[in-house]
XYZ file of C-alpha atoms in Angstrom:
705
model
C -1.015 -11.733 -30.083
C -3.732 -13.942 -28.615
C -7.338 -13.844 -29.836
C -8.461 -12.246 -26.566
C -5.895 -9.444 -26.742
C -6.659 -8.908 -30.440
C -10.357 -8.539 -29.660
C -9.544 -6.161 -26.816
C -7.461 -3.903 -29.056
C -10.089 -4.042 -31.789
C -12.707 -2.936 -29.285
C -10.493 -0.112 -28.020
C -9.898 1.147 -31.564
C -13.640 1.053 -32.250
C -14.372 3.019 -29.070
C -11.712 5.601 -29.924
C -13.197 5.963 -33.397
C -16.708 6.369 -31.985
C -15.436 9.021 -29.552
C -13.807 10.928 -32.428
C -17.027 10.839 -34.467
C -19.222 11.955 -31.554
C -16.807 14.737 -30.652
C -16.716 15.970 -34.261
C -20.514 15.901 -34.580
C -20.915 17.810 -31.309
C -18.280 20.322 -32.442
C -19.962 20.950 -35.783
C -23.251 21.449 -33.931
C -21.514 23.805 -31.507
C -20.190 25.937 -34.345
C -23.759 27.229 -34.707
C -23.282 29.038 -31.356
C -19.955 30.729 -32.143
C -20.256 34.507 -31.651
C -17.063 36.007 -30.141
C -14.509 36.812 -32.849
C -15.786 33.768 -34.702
C -13.874 31.387 -32.380
C -15.797 31.241 -29.065
C -19.300 30.081 -28.215
C -21.457 30.555 -25.099
C -21.632 26.774 -24.788
C -19.296 24.216 -26.379
C -20.965 20.745 -26.235
C -17.876 18.713 -27.315
C -16.202 19.270 -23.940
C -19.085 17.450 -22.240
C -18.889 14.649 -24.820
C -15.146 14.306 -24.185
C -15.487 14.200 -20.393
C -18.324 11.646 -20.543
C -16.312 9.431 -22.928
C -13.280 9.387 -20.625
C -15.373 8.746 -17.514
C -17.229 5.867 -19.175
C -14.436 4.200 -21.158
C -11.190 5.395 -19.630
C -8.413 7.884 -20.446
C -7.522 6.159 -23.736
C -10.553 7.888 -25.229
C -8.462 11.087 -25.161
C -7.012 9.814 -28.464
C -10.501 9.966 -29.956
C -10.943 13.498 -28.583
C -7.662 14.498 -30.221
C -8.733 13.072 -33.578
C -12.216 14.616 -33.447
C -10.884 18.064 -32.530
C -8.202 17.867 -35.216
C -10.763 17.024 -37.904
C -13.027 19.933 -36.955
C -10.261 22.554 -36.634
C -10.466 24.944 -39.608
C -12.426 22.384 -41.597
C -11.090 19.675 -43.927
C -8.508 21.963 -45.524
C -7.152 23.722 -42.445
C -3.448 23.949 -41.586
C -2.019 20.698 -40.190
C -0.247 22.458 -37.296
C -3.474 24.100 -36.195
C -5.269 20.764 -36.328
C -2.593 19.100 -34.167
C -2.546 21.952 -31.649
C -6.346 22.011 -31.455
C -6.449 18.262 -30.881
C -3.819 18.441 -28.149
C -5.678 21.239 -26.383
C -9.014 19.416 -26.452
C -7.457 16.134 -25.287
C -5.581 17.893 -22.481
C -8.742 19.603 -21.254
C -10.618 16.288 -21.237
C -7.814 14.587 -19.286
C -7.795 17.380 -16.690
C -11.538 17.041 -16.167
C -11.382 13.220 -16.054
C -8.543 13.211 -13.515
C -10.235 15.692 -11.173
C -13.651 14.018 -11.307
C -12.228 10.496 -10.911
C -10.045 11.462 -7.966
C -12.413 13.792 -6.124
C -15.916 12.563 -7.036
C -15.307 8.927 -7.934
C -15.719 6.787 -11.056
C -18.876 5.749 -12.869
C -20.669 2.976 -10.952
C -20.748 -0.674 -12.093
C -24.303 -0.225 -13.395
C -23.548 3.114 -14.998
C -24.385 5.180 -11.921
C -23.391 8.816 -12.408
C -20.612 10.066 -10.120
C -22.505 13.382 -9.801
C -25.110 12.090 -7.340
C -24.048 14.306 -4.426
C -23.731 18.059 -3.998
C -20.006 17.718 -3.337
C -19.609 15.773 -6.591
C -21.465 18.505 -8.531
C -19.133 21.101 -7.030
C -16.193 18.909 -8.104
C -17.627 18.911 -11.634
C -17.886 22.710 -11.466
C -14.266 22.941 -10.306
C -13.104 20.580 -13.061
C -15.036 22.605 -15.643
C -13.499 25.873 -14.420
C -9.933 24.521 -14.289
C -10.147 22.621 -17.571
C -11.997 25.448 -19.318
C -9.546 28.079 -18.083
C -6.549 26.034 -19.198
C -8.045 25.377 -22.617
C -9.279 28.973 -22.938
C -5.812 30.433 -22.360
C -4.247 27.816 -24.609
C -6.820 28.272 -27.375
C -6.805 32.090 -27.293
C -3.012 32.134 -27.529
C -3.105 29.601 -30.359
C -5.628 31.460 -32.536
C -3.907 34.781 -31.861
C -0.528 33.330 -32.838
C -2.027 31.762 -35.957
C -3.548 35.123 -36.932
C -7.127 33.997 -36.460
C -7.718 36.919 -34.053
C -5.684 39.891 -32.920
C -3.803 39.884 -29.610
C -5.944 42.792 -28.457
C -8.920 40.428 -28.444
C -6.986 37.829 -26.431
C -8.783 38.539 -23.135
C -12.314 38.397 -24.577
C -11.517 35.265 -26.577
C -9.885 33.523 -23.598
C -12.834 34.316 -21.303
C -15.445 33.354 -23.881
C -13.589 30.154 -24.786
C -13.096 29.156 -21.139
C -16.689 29.817 -20.085
C -18.067 28.094 -23.185
C -16.008 24.975 -22.488
C -16.997 25.009 -18.806
C -20.711 25.316 -19.581
C -20.374 22.537 -22.148
C -18.967 20.227 -19.467
C -21.691 21.183 -16.995
C -24.484 20.720 -19.516
C -23.561 17.719 -21.608
C -21.470 15.376 -19.427
C -24.157 14.775 -16.736
C -26.829 14.393 -19.439
C -24.832 11.741 -21.336
C -24.004 9.865 -18.131
C -27.701 9.907 -17.202
C -28.633 8.457 -20.600
C -25.997 5.748 -20.141
C -27.386 4.885 -16.695
C -30.878 4.582 -18.201
C -29.612 1.649 -20.292
C -29.003 -0.351 -17.113
C -32.154 0.822 -15.317
C -34.772 1.734 -17.959
C -37.605 4.032 -16.824
C -41.188 2.794 -16.712
C -43.936 3.743 -19.133
C -45.421 6.348 -16.787
C -42.021 7.913 -16.219
C -41.356 8.053 -19.967
C -44.727 9.722 -20.503
C -44.095 12.295 -17.812
C -40.646 12.979 -19.254
C -42.084 13.539 -22.726
C -44.634 16.016 -21.351
C -41.863 17.824 -19.477
C -39.665 18.148 -22.564
C -42.571 19.346 -24.729
C -43.598 21.978 -22.205
C -40.019 23.125 -21.676
C -39.384 23.265 -25.433
C -42.524 25.290 -26.102
C -41.746 27.644 -23.258
C -38.172 28.090 -24.475
C -39.383 28.938 -27.979
C -41.606 31.677 -26.536
C -39.212 33.101 -23.962
C -35.878 32.864 -25.787
C -37.016 33.341 -29.393
C -39.423 35.435 -31.415
C -41.555 32.442 -32.372
C -44.862 34.170 -31.611
C -43.671 37.587 -32.730
C -43.419 38.889 -29.173
C -40.022 39.925 -27.846
C -39.615 39.580 -24.089
C -36.807 41.893 -23.044
C -37.096 41.672 -19.260
C -34.140 39.969 -17.606
C -36.491 38.326 -15.115
C -38.373 36.641 -17.950
C -35.228 34.684 -18.872
C -35.651 32.744 -15.611
C -39.343 32.027 -16.195
C -38.589 28.477 -17.290
C -36.537 27.575 -14.206
C -39.521 25.611 -12.753
C -39.077 23.128 -15.590
C -35.504 22.521 -14.416
C -36.789 22.041 -10.867
C -39.437 19.646 -12.180
C -36.780 17.601 -13.956
C -34.472 17.605 -10.924
C -37.079 16.495 -8.396
C -38.828 13.923 -10.580
C -35.967 12.538 -12.669
C -32.867 13.279 -10.607
C -29.490 14.266 -12.030
C -30.432 13.050 -15.507
C -33.643 15.048 -15.623
C -31.988 18.230 -14.393
C -29.131 17.846 -16.874
C -31.369 17.112 -19.856
C -33.863 19.910 -19.187
C -31.162 22.409 -18.237
C -29.050 21.605 -21.275
C -32.102 21.742 -23.530
C -33.163 25.185 -22.304
C -29.610 26.504 -22.450
C -28.979 25.210 -25.966
C -32.268 26.705 -27.196
C -31.348 30.064 -25.658
C -27.861 29.916 -27.185
C -29.211 28.933 -30.599
C -31.682 31.830 -30.701
C -29.031 34.245 -29.458
C -26.666 33.152 -32.222
C -29.509 33.568 -34.726
C -30.157 37.136 -33.503
C -33.385 36.429 -31.681
C -34.542 36.458 -28.085
C -33.423 38.305 -24.996
C -29.734 37.348 -25.426
C -29.486 38.514 -29.064
C -27.472 41.635 -28.193
C -24.209 41.598 -30.026
C -20.962 42.051 -28.202
C -19.581 40.915 -24.911
C -22.494 41.980 -22.675
C -25.086 39.793 -24.336
C -22.570 36.945 -24.641
C -21.600 37.077 -20.958
C -25.249 37.368 -19.869
C -26.066 34.268 -21.874
C -23.140 32.326 -20.368
C -24.080 33.385 -16.831
C -27.648 32.306 -17.486
C -26.580 28.917 -18.844
C -24.205 28.323 -15.936
C -26.721 29.323 -13.263
C -29.564 27.275 -14.748
C -27.335 24.227 -15.069
C -25.852 24.516 -11.583
C -29.249 25.152 -10.010
C -30.694 22.027 -11.565
C -27.696 19.804 -10.793
C -27.355 20.970 -7.186
C -31.080 20.629 -6.581
C -31.096 17.109 -8.041
C -27.990 16.113 -6.077
C -29.427 17.491 -2.854
C -32.688 15.656 -3.444
C -30.747 12.462 -4.186
C -28.776 12.816 -0.949
C -31.963 13.456 1.002
C -33.676 10.419 -0.518
C -30.603 8.277 0.154
C -30.493 9.479 3.756
C -34.201 8.767 4.189
C -33.748 5.286 2.712
C -30.877 4.639 5.107
C -32.958 5.907 8.007
C -35.814 3.594 6.997
C -33.393 0.698 6.725
C -31.829 1.416 10.101
C -35.248 1.977 11.640
C -36.412 -1.385 10.332
C -33.267 -3.035 11.698
C -33.793 -1.429 15.110
C -37.463 -2.397 15.159
C -36.602 -6.018 14.346
C -33.490 -6.147 16.544
C -33.129 -8.918 19.100
C -31.591 -6.344 21.466
C -33.425 -3.662 23.426
C -32.814 -0.158 22.073
C -33.508 3.083 23.943
C -32.873 6.675 22.865
C -32.848 9.478 25.431
C -32.117 13.181 25.416
C -29.225 14.648 27.381
C -31.419 14.800 30.495
C -32.104 11.083 30.307
C -35.730 11.391 29.189
C -36.778 8.525 26.949
C -37.554 9.510 23.367
C -37.776 6.067 21.754
C -37.881 2.388 22.694
C -38.077 -0.534 20.280
C -40.436 -3.540 20.529
C -37.749 -5.706 22.146
C -37.569 -3.235 25.046
C -41.317 -3.570 25.503
C -41.034 -7.356 25.451
C -38.145 -7.415 27.944
C -39.423 -4.802 30.414
C -43.174 -5.233 30.187
C -43.636 -1.477 29.666
C -45.297 -0.211 26.487
C -43.779 2.693 24.599
C -46.450 5.245 25.697
C -45.829 4.266 29.330
C -42.138 5.171 29.244
C -41.758 7.931 26.621
C -40.888 11.153 28.434
C -39.799 9.330 31.582
C -36.268 8.404 32.636
C -34.723 4.911 32.895
C -35.038 5.230 36.687
C -38.339 3.384 36.349
C -36.242 0.276 35.640
C -33.975 0.531 38.684
C -33.922 -2.595 40.800
C -32.314 -1.085 43.891
C -29.504 -3.646 43.733
C -27.039 -1.487 41.786
C -24.606 0.779 43.587
C -24.908 4.542 43.245
C -21.280 4.639 42.124
C -22.180 2.504 39.102
C -24.678 5.077 37.833
C -22.330 7.981 38.547
C -19.614 6.244 36.534
C -22.096 5.657 33.701
C -23.124 9.306 33.451
C -19.605 10.694 33.823
C -18.475 8.455 30.956
C -21.353 9.508 28.696
C -21.059 13.227 29.420
C -17.345 12.971 28.617
C -18.358 11.806 25.140
C -17.265 8.180 25.560
C -19.134 4.905 25.161
C -20.133 3.144 28.404
C -20.330 -0.637 28.523
C -21.409 -2.684 31.494
C -24.022 -4.875 33.142
C -27.238 -3.623 34.718
C -29.689 -5.396 36.999
C -33.129 -3.919 36.236
C -36.678 -4.477 37.421
C -39.549 -5.283 35.040
C -43.033 -3.849 35.282
C -44.194 -7.020 37.058
C -41.437 -6.649 39.667
C -39.172 -9.443 38.441
C -35.477 -8.786 37.890
C -33.445 -9.254 34.746
C -29.808 -8.717 33.797
C -28.746 -6.728 30.745
C -25.416 -6.057 29.113
C -25.636 -2.465 27.862
C -23.618 -0.353 25.451
C -24.609 3.321 25.688
C -23.140 5.847 23.255
C -23.514 9.617 22.842
C -24.871 11.042 19.574
C -23.481 14.379 18.365
C -24.863 17.003 16.008
C -22.975 18.669 13.182
C -21.198 21.001 15.614
C -20.013 18.171 17.836
C -22.500 18.763 20.668
C -24.021 15.762 22.428
C -27.761 15.741 21.691
C -28.855 12.142 22.327
C -27.836 8.911 24.013
C -28.470 5.535 22.383
C -28.492 2.389 24.517
C -28.340 -1.096 23.007
C -28.975 -3.768 25.632
C -28.855 -7.549 25.536
C -30.754 -9.745 27.985
C -28.126 -11.857 29.785
C -30.328 -13.208 32.570
C -29.928 -16.808 31.420
C -26.176 -16.369 31.151
C -25.939 -14.933 34.667
C -28.025 -17.802 36.018
C -25.799 -20.275 34.184
C -22.726 -18.576 35.642
C -24.239 -18.889 39.106
C -24.897 -22.588 38.547
C -21.388 -22.993 37.182
C -19.884 -21.370 40.265
C -21.867 -23.731 42.463
C -20.697 -26.665 40.369
C -17.090 -25.511 40.557
C -17.337 -25.175 44.320
C -18.747 -28.694 44.521
C -15.961 -29.947 42.263
C -13.414 -28.250 44.473
C -14.837 -30.050 47.480
C -14.822 -33.334 45.587
C -11.311 -32.582 44.422
C -10.147 -32.083 47.978
C -11.802 -35.337 49.015
C -10.176 -37.122 46.084
C -6.783 -35.749 47.065
C -7.331 -36.966 50.609
C -8.369 -40.394 49.349
C -5.391 -40.558 46.997
C -3.050 -39.673 49.830
C -4.638 -42.387 51.939
C -4.450 -44.875 49.082
C -0.836 -44.023 48.354
C 0.207 -44.956 51.891
C -2.279 -46.808 54.098
C -4.020 -48.932 51.458
C -0.710 -50.130 50.020
C 0.617 -51.142 53.421
C -0.890 -54.686 53.256
C 0.755 -55.216 49.861
C 4.116 -54.171 51.222
C 3.648 -56.418 54.262
C 2.631 -59.373 52.098
C 5.626 -58.979 49.818
C 7.970 -58.443 52.759
C 6.812 -61.525 54.687
C 6.960 -63.665 51.544
C 10.566 -62.599 50.933
C 11.377 -63.167 54.648
C 9.832 -66.640 54.427
C 12.037 -67.475 51.444
C 15.210 -66.230 53.151
C 14.638 -68.019 56.487
C 13.072 -71.262 55.332
C 14.304 -71.493 51.768
C 16.442 -74.584 52.496
C 13.494 -76.401 54.087
C 11.101 -75.728 51.200
C 11.043 -77.546 47.920
C 11.221 -75.873 44.510
C 7.447 -75.822 44.158
C 7.121 -73.819 47.393
C 9.817 -71.431 46.168
C 7.825 -70.823 42.987
C 4.703 -70.149 45.046
C 6.596 -67.585 47.115
C 7.889 -65.976 43.894
C 4.333 -65.771 42.570
C 3.269 -63.985 45.771
C 6.139 -61.475 45.552
C 5.572 -60.776 41.847
C 1.832 -60.455 42.367
C 2.332 -57.961 45.170
C 4.760 -55.923 43.066
C 2.370 -55.997 40.116
C -0.504 -54.885 42.325
C 1.618 -52.020 43.629
C 2.475 -50.968 40.056
C -1.145 -51.310 38.977
C -2.335 -49.302 41.956
C 0.254 -46.602 41.265
C -0.744 -46.340 37.590
C -4.410 -46.112 38.517
C -3.577 -43.250 40.871
C -1.694 -41.534 38.052
C -4.661 -42.062 35.736
C -7.172 -40.586 38.172
C -4.831 -37.713 39.054
C -4.929 -36.445 35.464
C -8.378 -34.932 36.016
C -7.324 -33.446 39.348
C -4.656 -31.258 37.780
C -5.926 -28.366 35.594
C -4.542 -28.350 32.032
C -1.427 -26.206 31.885
C -1.570 -23.206 29.593
C 1.762 -21.573 30.470
C 4.771 -22.002 28.161
C 6.834 -25.120 28.928
C 10.229 -25.791 27.352
C 9.695 -29.199 25.742
C 13.428 -29.660 25.229
C 14.119 -29.172 28.936
C 11.428 -31.699 29.883
C 12.789 -34.289 27.420
C 16.292 -33.763 28.818
C 14.924 -34.273 32.329
C 13.253 -37.550 31.327
C 16.400 -38.689 29.504
C 18.529 -38.110 32.609
C 16.013 -39.872 34.851
C 15.906 -42.911 32.531
C 19.605 -42.964 31.683
C 20.216 -46.331 33.394
C 17.330 -48.051 31.595
C 18.415 -46.626 28.243
C 22.017 -47.673 28.832
C 21.081 -51.213 29.918
C 19.035 -51.589 26.723
C 22.017 -50.445 24.628
C 19.809 -47.746 23.134
C 20.648 -44.344 21.684
C 18.296 -41.399 22.272
C 18.475 -38.476 19.820
C 16.638 -35.211 20.501
C 15.836 -32.744 17.726
C 14.973 -29.022 18.052
C 11.978 -28.713 20.360
C 9.639 -25.732 20.950
C 7.714 -24.375 23.883
C 4.239 -25.878 24.353
C 1.235 -25.121 26.548
C 1.048 -28.023 28.984
C 1.415 -28.974 32.625
C 5.135 -29.649 33.096
C 4.833 -32.736 35.295
C 2.119 -34.356 33.212
C 4.149 -33.765 30.050
C 7.117 -35.479 31.716
C 4.870 -38.424 32.604
C 3.745 -38.778 28.963
C 7.336 -38.762 27.698
C 8.381 -41.251 30.400
C 5.707 -43.720 29.278
C 6.487 -43.317 25.571
C 10.267 -43.635 25.934
C 9.775 -46.479 28.421
C 7.607 -48.335 25.902
C 10.273 -47.885 23.238
C 12.878 -49.407 25.577
C 10.547 -52.226 26.620
C 9.511 -53.270 23.114
C 12.955 -53.131 21.471
C 13.922 -55.595 18.737
C 16.306 -58.310 19.963
C 18.322 -58.376 16.728
C 19.169 -54.686 16.210
C 20.412 -51.822 18.394
C 17.585 -49.637 19.656
C 17.408 -46.095 18.309
C 14.911 -43.629 19.811
C 14.299 -40.127 18.456
C 12.222 -37.245 19.814
C 11.252 -34.265 17.640
C 8.467 -31.816 16.800
C 6.966 -30.041 13.771
C 4.447 -27.183 13.515
C 0.846 -28.112 12.635
C -1.268 -24.931 12.526
C -1.875 -23.681 16.071
C -0.393 -26.901 17.453
C 2.979 -28.609 17.753
C 3.132 -32.256 16.674
C 5.604 -34.160 18.867
C 6.860 -37.644 17.993
C 8.700 -40.384 19.882
C 9.954 -42.871 17.283
C 11.868 -46.148 17.605
C 13.053 -49.076 15.497
C 11.611 -51.717 17.812
C 9.338 -54.662 17.122
C 6.532 -52.497 15.743
C 2.762 -52.855 16.075
C 0.370 -54.642 13.753
C -2.055 -52.366 11.901
C -5.036 -54.121 13.481
C -3.918 -53.067 16.975
C -3.100 -49.385 16.364
C -6.584 -48.065 17.202
C -6.856 -50.005 20.475
C -3.359 -49.157 21.656
C -4.470 -46.368 24.024
C -7.423 -48.187 25.609
C -7.235 -48.685 29.382
C -5.921 -52.156 30.406
C -5.460 -53.159 26.752
C -2.264 -55.237 26.404
C -0.897 -56.532 23.108
C 1.416 -59.043 24.790
C 1.224 -61.305 27.843
C 2.715 -60.145 31.107
C 5.134 -63.011 30.913
C 6.586 -61.664 27.659
C 6.648 -57.982 28.614
C 6.036 -56.478 32.019
C 3.508 -53.691 32.482
C 0.023 -52.770 33.623
C -1.564 -51.696 30.325
C -2.312 -48.242 31.726
C 0.660 -46.088 30.672
C -0.555 -45.258 27.158
C -4.093 -44.640 28.455
C -2.623 -42.113 30.922
C -0.738 -40.462 28.046
C -3.896 -40.215 25.960
C -5.870 -38.708 28.838
C -3.200 -36.070 29.507
C -2.856 -35.083 25.843
C -6.604 -34.833 25.263
C -7.048 -32.776 28.438
C -4.651 -30.267 26.883
C -6.646 -30.010 23.648
C -4.476 -32.381 21.606
C -4.680 -35.922 20.295
C -2.333 -38.908 20.279
C -1.936 -41.756 17.805
C 0.528 -44.428 16.692
C 2.028 -45.204 13.290
C 3.765 -48.475 12.473
C 4.288 -50.886 9.607
C 4.495 -53.782 12.064
C 8.151 -54.552 11.352
C 10.562 -51.610 11.435
C 9.404 -49.794 14.542
C 6.754 -47.437 15.869
C 6.173 -43.679 15.964
C 3.899 -42.301 18.678
C 2.720 -38.801 17.763
C 0.767 -36.310 19.850
C -0.186 -32.649 19.529
C -0.064 -29.824 22.065
C -1.003 -26.125 21.667
C 1.491 -23.396 20.957
C 1.473 -21.053 24.004
C 0.655 -18.024 21.810
C -2.187 -19.687 19.882
C -5.963 -19.438 20.442
C -5.902 -23.152 21.260
C -3.843 -22.373 24.371
C -6.326 -19.654 25.376
C -9.162 -22.166 25.177
C -7.438 -24.286 27.821
C -8.447 -21.624 30.344
C -12.097 -22.474 29.704
C -11.642 -26.086 30.831
C -9.308 -25.406 33.762
C -10.787 -25.819 37.208
C -10.021 -22.914 39.551
C -8.312 -25.185 42.059
C -4.920 -23.712 42.893
C -4.095 -26.595 45.185
C -4.546 -29.258 42.535
C -1.438 -31.275 41.724
C -0.389 -34.697 40.550
C -0.650 -37.102 43.482
C 2.476 -39.168 43.898
C 1.716 -42.847 44.317
C 5.121 -43.698 45.708
C 5.288 -45.635 48.929
C 7.098 -44.625 52.055
C 9.982 -46.829 50.964
C 12.357 -45.406 48.308
C 11.526 -46.936 44.905
C 14.089 -48.519 42.674
C 14.717 -48.998 38.957
C 12.099 -47.738 36.534
C 9.826 -46.643 39.375
C 12.597 -44.483 40.795
C 13.128 -42.906 37.388
C 9.449 -42.031 37.108
C 9.340 -40.508 40.592
C 12.373 -38.400 39.757
C 10.644 -37.242 36.574
C 7.482 -36.251 38.436
C 9.079 -34.608 41.436
C 12.121 -32.852 39.998
C 11.711 -29.097 39.566
C 12.908 -28.249 36.071
C 11.966 -24.598 36.140
């Protein structure tokens, strides 16, 4: 056993022992009240001690109740069987009360707050006292009758007296002990202690006069027995549950003590006086507890109302409350600030004073039909301020019902959205301007793709014609000049085409529909099959998911990445290219890996910069734009792209794209331009391309849906 567990068990044993001692002391004190057949008392304090112990420290304290009851039963020399049976009965009663209170009223609070702080909880305590007391009364009466303590003819009186005594003990003592425990966590102030002392002194003196023969005057009137009820009310209203319990239990115990001693109004022997005393104790206790609980609920409700009122007063939203006819009953300061009307100017009037004249009649009819049907209405309203200016509000208007379910009020909470509406208007104007610019850009791109490339095609064509017709008449230096012209024209065409692809990225809205990545990779593989075969490369494709991306732009990215792998292959080993993907939160991380020549660490960060080349054009062909296009496409779709390489064994290009079902894919809608005609502009010439260019055109134009 660890030290911690040993200390825990030691503490539990100590608590059980303390419970047994307290129960025994309360029982010996309660024996002073025993009147019916010598076995029943009008109030039995140990039941309250037992219930409080279990509520505060848990059901294990029932062991202490068992031990305390067993010790008290028939004194130190009583029969062992009777002791065991008495202990079992007391422990069972305590467990019944603990279970009912814990389940129906709730446990003791973290700072010792009593569970009996509401009227419903007090009624639960009453129910637990009745059920537990009845069970123990029947059990105890049968036990003492069987043991010969009383005759079976007295069974009914003993059972009733025992049950009611136990029940009153729970009602009196348990709330008082819980209140004393709570006072440890929240001690009363000096003034409150002084007032409490005065209350107890006055109540004690009054009890001695009314319930005893202290001054030699016997007060026999039944009404006089209730003369001290104001002290219970005083305790309930000024000190809450604890005050009501302490004063009520004090008065009841004094009355019971004098009755047992043959003094006071309840001194009559027999069942009548006994029952009258028990009814008195029960009524006084319940009156005090219910009054205190009701006052606590009222104070809590008032505190909540003050808190809510403060929140409404300080709210950044306008709040209005109307009756069912629409007449304004309340407006908060934010309403005054937003509308320009003061509260006295609008109270008693209807919200029609805010109408701008720009809302349709149908909108108001829909609003009222929704509210009168008992539903919440939400929508936007264009209202007019006192100075005549207009402002937009987003309103949520809800019906308020009374206890019988009838609609008695309407509460409107409204947010000023004027700035948002103005921003939306500006955004629409901007989008329209962008659409016009987009159309102009598409027209320019179409022109550039055909007319502006015509001189390049003519220059290359005439240079090739010159070489074919006059090649024999020209020397080798002239042939090299012609080759430079042809290569320059072809490079300019490729550069122009890549620039068109780069600019077209912003023309096409980011795709947010699901795209089968595996199908796109297969499409690119088929389009580049000749290049891959000529390089002697192998292309392996792993399991690939669906991603949120524009299909054609995704194909363009893969074409550039696989093309780079083919271009920068290692001359001394067969090229192996792999494509795969792994999940990374809301994104998919796609990789295109190869075992080519690799990239030095110093160049990894600049790899995706426009026109940045790591090799001369003589060593490797290219425009230096392909990876920049890939980066632009990926970032437009909410992802990022990067390269990993050790500089010797190859390169892995990785990029992320959203999962179609993720919030990241939903955010793509916020950056998409509403331009349904936008598309990637093909930069192909009127002549059919060949080689790698043909592969790329097939990738961009093939429908893979």
